[in-house]
mmCIF file of C-alpha atoms in Angstrom:
data_model
loop_
_atom_site.group_PDB
_atom_site.id
_atom_site.type_symbol
_atom_site.label_atom_id
_atom_site.label_comp_id
_atom_site.label_asym_id
_atom_site.label_seq_id
_atom_site.Cartn_x
_atom_site.Cartn_y
_atom_site.Cartn_z
ATOM 1 C CA MET V 1 77.579 7.547 -24.116
ATOM 2 C CA GLU V 2 76.089 5.924 -27.245
ATOM 3 C CA LEU V 3 75.049 2.341 -27.506
ATOM 4 C CA VAL V 4 73.517 0.773 -30.567
ATOM 5 C CA PHE V 5 72.050 -2.685 -30.436
ATOM 6 C CA GLU V 6 70.829 -4.385 -33.543
ATOM 7 C CA ASP V 7 67.767 -6.119 -32.324
ATOM 8 C CA ALA V 8 65.670 -4.260 -29.835
ATOM 9 C CA ALA V 9 63.286 -7.115 -29.205
ATOM 10 C CA VAL V 10 66.326 -9.173 -27.891
ATOM 11 C CA PHE V 11 67.355 -6.406 -25.647
ATOM 12 C CA LYS V 12 63.807 -6.183 -24.346
ATOM 13 C CA ARG V 13 64.241 -9.801 -23.150
ATOM 14 C CA TYR V 14 67.181 -8.864 -21.075
ATOM 15 C CA VAL V 15 65.221 -6.108 -19.401
ATOM 16 C CA ASP V 16 62.287 -8.685 -18.914
ATOM 17 C CA GLY V 17 64.601 -10.976 -17.101
ATOM 18 C CA ILE V 18 65.669 -8.214 -14.692
ATOM 19 C CA ALA V 19 62.454 -6.193 -14.217
ATOM 20 C CA VAL V 20 60.408 -9.318 -13.244
ATOM 21 C CA LEU V 21 62.428 -9.271 -9.968
ATOM 22 C CA VAL V 22 63.865 -5.819 -9.499
ATOM 23 C CA ASP V 23 62.107 -2.448 -9.261
ATOM 24 C CA GLU V 24 65.113 -0.041 -9.499
ATOM 25 C CA ALA V 25 68.823 -0.666 -10.207
ATOM 26 C CA GLU V 26 71.932 0.711 -11.814
ATOM 27 C CA PHE V 27 73.345 -0.351 -15.175
ATOM 28 C CA ILE V 28 77.082 -0.253 -15.248
ATOM 29 C CA ILE V 29 78.670 0.825 -18.554
ATOM 30 C CA ASP V 30 82.476 0.408 -18.775
ATOM 31 C CA GLU V 31 85.019 -0.815 -21.345
ATOM 32 C CA LYS V 32 83.803 -4.527 -20.914
ATOM 33 C CA GLY V 33 80.249 -3.943 -21.784
ATOM 34 C CA LEU V 34 76.949 -3.404 -19.953
ATOM 35 C CA SER V 35 76.165 -5.042 -16.662
ATOM 36 C CA LEU V 36 73.853 -4.889 -13.641
ATOM 37 C CA LYS V 37 73.703 -6.569 -10.260
ATOM 38 C CA ALA V 38 70.724 -6.137 -8.028
ATOM 39 C CA THR V 39 68.486 -7.839 -5.423
ATOM 40 C CA ASP V 40 64.648 -8.052 -5.424
ATOM 41 C CA PRO V 41 62.989 -5.764 -2.692
ATOM 42 C CA SER V 42 62.655 -8.694 -0.341
ATOM 43 C CA GLN V 43 66.328 -9.709 -0.946
ATOM 44 C CA ILE V 44 65.470 -13.281 -1.520
ATOM 45 C CA SER V 45 66.909 -13.355 -4.920
ATOM 46 C CA LEU V 46 69.822 -11.612 -6.829
ATOM 47 C CA VAL V 47 70.231 -11.112 -10.546
ATOM 48 C CA ASP V 48 73.629 -10.711 -12.321
ATOM 49 C CA PHE V 49 73.307 -9.467 -15.950
ATOM 50 C CA TYR V 50 76.140 -9.080 -18.462
ATOM 51 C CA LEU V 51 76.229 -8.119 -22.082
ATOM 52 C CA PRO V 52 79.746 -7.756 -23.547
ATOM 53 C CA ARG V 53 80.664 -4.764 -25.656
ATOM 54 C CA LYS V 54 81.138 -7.014 -28.723
ATOM 55 C CA ALA V 55 77.364 -7.735 -28.771
ATOM 56 C CA PHE V 56 76.695 -4.054 -29.772
ATOM 57 C CA LYS V 57 76.747 -2.515 -33.237
ATOM 58 C CA LYS V 58 78.125 0.596 -31.648
ATOM 59 C CA PHE V 59 79.601 0.943 -28.132
ATOM 60 C CA GLU V 60 80.838 4.255 -26.831
ATOM 61 C CA SER V 61 80.858 4.376 -23.062
ATOM 62 C CA GLY V 62 82.078 7.883 -22.683
ATOM 63 C CA GLN V 63 81.794 8.940 -18.942
ATOM 64 C CA ALA V 64 78.511 7.027 -18.259
ATOM 65 C CA GLY V 65 79.609 4.859 -15.448
ATOM 66 C CA LYS V 66 76.314 4.046 -13.604
ATOM 67 C CA ILE V 67 72.863 4.688 -14.929
ATOM 68 C CA GLY V 68 70.052 4.274 -12.400
ATOM 69 C CA VAL V 69 66.584 3.414 -13.903
ATOM 70 C CA ASP V 70 63.046 2.539 -12.849
ATOM 71 C CA LEU V 71 63.067 -0.910 -14.378
ATOM 72 C CA ASN V 72 59.320 -1.254 -14.465
ATOM 73 C CA TYR V 73 59.001 1.971 -16.615
ATOM 74 C CA PHE V 74 62.035 1.088 -18.709
ATOM 75 C CA ASN V 75 60.459 -2.307 -19.392
ATOM 76 C CA GLN V 76 57.192 -0.631 -20.492
ATOM 77 C CA VAL V 77 59.254 1.498 -22.939
ATOM 78 C CA MET V 78 61.184 -1.476 -24.341
ATOM 79 C CA ALA V 79 57.859 -3.216 -24.827
ATOM 80 C CA ARG V 80 57.134 -0.719 -27.590
ATOM 81 C CA ALA V 81 60.019 -2.232 -29.668
ATOM 82 C CA LYS V 82 58.871 -3.825 -32.816
ATOM 83 C CA SER V 83 60.290 -6.771 -34.710
ATOM 84 C CA GLY V 84 63.254 -5.581 -36.726
ATOM 85 C CA ASP V 85 63.792 -2.352 -34.817
ATOM 86 C CA GLN V 86 67.282 -1.225 -33.940
ATOM 87 C CA LEU V 87 67.875 0.186 -30.517
ATOM 88 C CA GLU V 88 69.896 3.330 -29.695
ATOM 89 C CA LEU V 89 70.640 4.331 -26.072
ATOM 90 C CA SER V 90 72.277 7.611 -25.079
ATOM 91 C CA LEU V 91 72.343 10.253 -22.334
ATOM 92 C CA SER V 92 70.909 13.745 -22.343
ATOM 93 C CA ASP V 93 73.450 16.593 -22.185
ATOM 94 C CA ASP V 94 72.800 17.079 -18.484
ATOM 95 C CA LYS V 95 72.933 13.306 -17.911
ATOM 96 C CA SER V 96 69.521 13.295 -16.133
ATOM 97 C CA LYS V 97 67.673 11.254 -18.818
ATOM 98 C CA LEU V 98 68.232 8.204 -20.947
ATOM 99 C CA SER V 99 67.291 8.538 -24.535
ATOM 100 C CA VAL V 100 65.656 5.361 -25.969
ATOM 101 C CA VAL V 101 65.339 5.303 -29.834
ATOM 102 C CA PHE V 102 63.820 2.659 -31.838
ATOM 103 C CA LEU V 103 64.802 2.741 -35.629
ATOM 104 C CA GLY V 104 62.628 0.622 -37.837
ATOM 105 C CA GLY V 105 59.623 1.763 -39.881
ATOM 106 C CA ALA V 106 59.926 5.033 -38.194
ATOM 107 C CA LYS V 107 62.218 6.753 -35.718
ATOM 108 C CA ARG V 108 60.482 6.597 -32.290
ATOM 109 C CA SER V 109 62.307 8.377 -29.383
ATOM 110 C CA PHE V 110 61.581 8.127 -25.659
ATOM 111 C CA SER V 111 63.143 10.075 -22.798
ATOM 112 C CA VAL V 112 63.417 8.073 -19.560
ATOM 113 C CA PRO V 113 64.340 9.936 -16.356
ATOM 114 C CA LEU V 114 67.346 8.600 -14.432
ATOM 115 C CA LEU V 115 67.399 7.720 -10.753
ATOM 116 C CA ASP V 116 70.233 8.720 -8.361
ATOM 117 C CA LEU V 117 70.586 5.401 -6.544
ATOM 118 C CA ASN V 118 74.287 5.161 -5.525
ATOM 119 C CA THR V 119 73.942 1.401 -4.857
ATOM 120 C CA ALA V 120 77.022 -0.470 -3.420
ATOM 121 C CA ASP V 121 78.590 -3.308 -5.319
ATOM 122 C CA LEU V 122 76.878 -6.653 -4.448
ATOM 123 C CA PRO V 123 79.255 -9.589 -3.998
ATOM 124 C CA LEU V 124 78.028 -12.922 -5.472
ATOM 125 C CA PRO V 125 77.414 -15.807 -3.097
ATOM 126 C CA ARG V 126 80.256 -18.242 -2.858
ATOM 127 C CA ILE V 127 78.876 -21.718 -2.713
ATOM 128 C CA ASP V 128 80.479 -25.062 -3.349
ATOM 129 C CA PHE V 129 77.727 -26.701 -5.217
ATOM 130 C CA ASP V 130 77.324 -30.529 -5.395
ATOM 131 C CA SER V 131 75.124 -30.732 -8.510
ATOM 132 C CA GLU V 132 74.697 -29.159 -11.778
ATOM 133 C CA VAL V 133 71.739 -29.706 -14.197
ATOM 134 C CA THR V 134 71.116 -28.204 -17.581
ATOM 135 C CA VAL V 135 67.673 -28.629 -19.116
ATOM 136 C CA LYS V 136 65.518 -26.985 -21.809
ATOM 137 C CA ALA V 137 63.376 -24.114 -20.459
ATOM 138 C CA ASP V 138 60.278 -25.658 -21.925
ATOM 139 C CA ALA V 139 60.631 -28.617 -19.574
ATOM 140 C CA LEU V 140 61.064 -26.400 -16.529
ATOM 141 C CA ASN V 141 58.032 -24.245 -17.468
ATOM 142 C CA ASP V 142 55.939 -27.412 -17.777
ATOM 143 C CA GLY V 143 57.309 -28.732 -14.464
ATOM 144 C CA PHE V 144 56.493 -25.429 -12.688
ATOM 145 C CA LYS V 145 52.934 -25.327 -14.145
ATOM 146 C CA ASP V 146 52.442 -28.847 -12.915
ATOM 147 C CA ALA V 147 53.657 -27.810 -9.392
ATOM 148 C CA ASN V 148 51.452 -24.849 -9.310
ATOM 149 C CA LEU V 149 48.391 -27.124 -9.070
ATOM 150 C CA ILE V 150 49.900 -28.522 -5.842
ATOM 151 C CA SER V 151 51.881 -25.887 -3.798
ATOM 152 C CA THR V 152 53.435 -22.448 -3.746
ATOM 153 C CA HIS V 153 56.823 -23.971 -2.996
ATOM 154 C CA ILE V 154 58.720 -26.803 -4.762
ATOM 155 C CA VAL V 155 61.679 -28.973 -4.157
ATOM 156 C CA LEU V 156 64.455 -29.241 -6.646
ATOM 157 C CA SER V 157 66.633 -32.361 -6.176
ATOM 158 C CA VAL V 158 69.222 -34.360 -7.953
ATOM 159 C CA LYS V 159 69.599 -38.181 -7.485
ATOM 160 C CA ALA V 160 71.497 -40.831 -9.189
ATOM 161 C CA ASP V 161 68.610 -41.420 -11.638
ATOM 162 C CA GLY V 162 68.045 -37.707 -12.717
ATOM 163 C CA PHE V 163 66.775 -34.316 -11.716
ATOM 164 C CA LEU V 164 63.463 -34.015 -9.902
ATOM 165 C CA ILE V 165 60.788 -31.345 -9.401
ATOM 166 C CA SER V 166 58.473 -32.201 -6.600
ATOM 167 C CA ALA V 167 55.764 -30.644 -4.537
ATOM 168 C CA THR V 168 53.540 -31.695 -1.662
ATOM 169 C CA SER V 169 50.456 -30.118 0.008
ATOM 170 C CA SER V 170 46.934 -30.854 1.298
ATOM 171 C CA LYS V 171 46.002 -31.028 -2.511
ATOM 172 C CA GLY V 172 48.220 -34.049 -3.136
ATOM 173 C CA SER V 173 51.659 -34.480 -4.472
ATOM 174 C CA LEU V 174 53.768 -34.169 -7.662
ATOM 175 C CA GLU V 175 57.058 -35.657 -8.815
ATOM 176 C CA ASN V 176 58.535 -35.010 -12.255
ATOM 177 C CA THR V 177 61.688 -36.905 -13.107
ATOM 178 C CA TYR V 178 64.021 -35.865 -15.826
ATOM 179 C CA GLY V 179 66.613 -38.570 -16.713
ATOM 180 C CA LYS V 180 69.946 -38.098 -18.380
ATOM 181 C CA LYS V 181 68.611 -39.617 -21.624
ATOM 182 C CA ASP V 182 65.479 -37.448 -21.835
ATOM 183 C CA LYS V 183 65.468 -35.061 -24.762
ATOM 184 C CA SER V 184 64.711 -32.232 -22.473
ATOM 185 C CA VAL V 185 68.039 -32.830 -20.501
ATOM 186 C CA VAL V 186 71.321 -31.480 -21.734
ATOM 187 C CA SER V 187 73.467 -32.663 -18.881
ATOM 188 C CA ILE V 188 73.276 -33.769 -15.195
ATOM 189 C CA LYS V 189 76.415 -33.782 -13.043
ATOM 190 C CA SER V 190 76.494 -34.547 -9.324
ATOM 191 C CA THR V 191 78.938 -35.524 -6.608
ATOM 192 C CA SER V 192 76.152 -36.329 -4.133
ATOM 193 C CA ASP V 193 72.320 -36.230 -3.761
ATOM 194 C CA THR V 194 71.090 -32.767 -3.333
ATOM 195 C CA ARG V 195 67.691 -31.258 -2.283
ATOM 196 C CA ALA V 196 66.373 -27.803 -1.497
ATOM 197 C CA MET V 197 62.976 -26.091 -1.443
ATOM 198 C CA PHE V 198 62.246 -22.695 -3.169
ATOM 199 C CA PRO V 199 59.295 -20.400 -3.744
ATOM 200 C CA LEU V 200 57.613 -21.265 -7.060
ATOM 201 C CA ASP V 201 56.677 -17.768 -8.058
ATOM 202 C CA TYR V 202 60.349 -16.671 -7.954
ATOM 203 C CA LEU V 203 61.405 -19.632 -10.078
ATOM 204 C CA VAL V 204 58.651 -18.859 -12.686
ATOM 205 C CA SER V 205 59.752 -15.127 -12.755
ATOM 206 C CA ILE V 206 63.440 -16.125 -13.146
ATOM 207 C CA ILE V 207 62.887 -18.107 -16.399
ATOM 208 C CA LYS V 208 60.363 -15.626 -17.857
ATOM 209 C CA ALA V 209 62.747 -14.321 -20.406
ATOM 210 C CA THR V 210 63.671 -17.641 -21.840
ATOM 211 C CA SER V 211 62.219 -19.278 -24.969
ATOM 212 C CA SER V 212 61.274 -22.881 -25.080
ATOM 213 C CA GLU V 213 64.771 -24.054 -26.421
ATOM 214 C CA THR V 214 66.789 -21.880 -24.053
ATOM 215 C CA GLU V 215 69.228 -24.175 -22.021
ATOM 216 C CA VAL V 216 68.873 -23.388 -18.302
ATOM 217 C CA THR V 217 71.682 -24.343 -16.001
ATOM 218 C CA MET V 218 70.920 -24.853 -12.257
ATOM 219 C CA ARG V 219 73.574 -25.436 -9.612
ATOM 220 C CA LEU V 220 72.444 -27.000 -6.264
ATOM 221 C CA LYS V 221 73.581 -27.772 -2.859
ATOM 222 C CA ASN V 222 71.529 -29.030 0.127
ATOM 223 C CA SER V 223 69.464 -26.320 1.724
ATOM 224 C CA ALA V 224 71.563 -23.592 -0.089
ATOM 225 C CA PRO V 225 70.708 -20.945 -2.625
ATOM 226 C CA VAL V 226 70.260 -22.201 -6.197
ATOM 227 C CA GLU V 227 72.200 -20.642 -8.902
ATOM 228 C CA ILE V 228 70.320 -20.382 -12.174
ATOM 229 C CA THR V 229 71.980 -19.220 -15.416
ATOM 230 C CA TYR V 230 71.016 -18.985 -19.030
ATOM 231 C CA SER V 231 72.040 -16.987 -22.180
ATOM 232 C CA ILE V 232 70.008 -14.940 -24.733
ATOM 233 C CA GLY V 233 72.250 -14.251 -27.741
ATOM 234 C CA GLU V 234 75.430 -12.916 -26.272
ATOM 235 C CA GLY V 235 73.863 -11.743 -23.130
ATOM 236 C CA ARG V 236 73.970 -13.631 -19.729
ATOM 237 C CA LEU V 237 71.464 -13.807 -17.044
ATOM 238 C CA GLN V 238 72.470 -15.355 -13.609
ATOM 239 C CA TYR V 239 70.391 -15.582 -10.557
ATOM 240 C CA PHE V 240 70.701 -16.710 -6.923
ATOM 241 C CA LEU V 241 67.558 -17.679 -5.020
ATOM 242 C CA ALA V 242 67.528 -18.361 -1.353
ATOM 243 C CA PRO V 243 65.854 -21.603 -0.221
ATOM 244 C CA ARG V 244 63.097 -22.131 2.158
ATOM 245 C CA ILE V 245 63.869 -24.138 5.259
ATOM 246 C CA GLU V 246 61.806 -27.303 5.086
ATOM 247 C CA ASN V 247 59.822 -28.548 8.237
ATOM 248 C CA ASP V 248 60.833 -31.913 9.356
#
């Protein structure tokens, strides 16, 4: 196996988007590209990552198959990437270690031990969503920071007049409304009003890898998991997050 990716800093963002929720997981390398599906330790969330082979400068999958890694440590290694570095990934001869090489001002090589995880394939939830909202990540970040002053859980809802982020606690309440004509909103589509409550810390983690202009798509259904998807370059990160049942 030998993979060469032009911009190590971009690849680092992919790992950021996975490692923020998942401790250990297996990357799958096949003729289509690089992918990963895993749940967080509490199994509240699921991440589905895909990077097509065309995104790589060089893609030779060989007999790689599945590569189990400690994502926290792999993320620490990827954090050593410098602006302009090229990334090379390959397996040791005995396939027990992942070679991570940064090529830029110098050649810097790390050897990351692989894990024998043998995880089963995870099916994605099948949900007939009622609403779909695409907004800029910057607006979501601001909304989540506002909500953090009020509660550890927030409600995401879609009504005729737009998309709402709201929170209520003994500290007070918050309601941020994003209308279809607001510059932070790309699109809002809905067949009916939708509403569901989610843990705020997970939502913050899910969009950690975004930039301010990243377009984030959320698909919602009443009291059902939310699907959150965004792209970084040619890579796609998709998440499912289970709701919290609201008290009447």
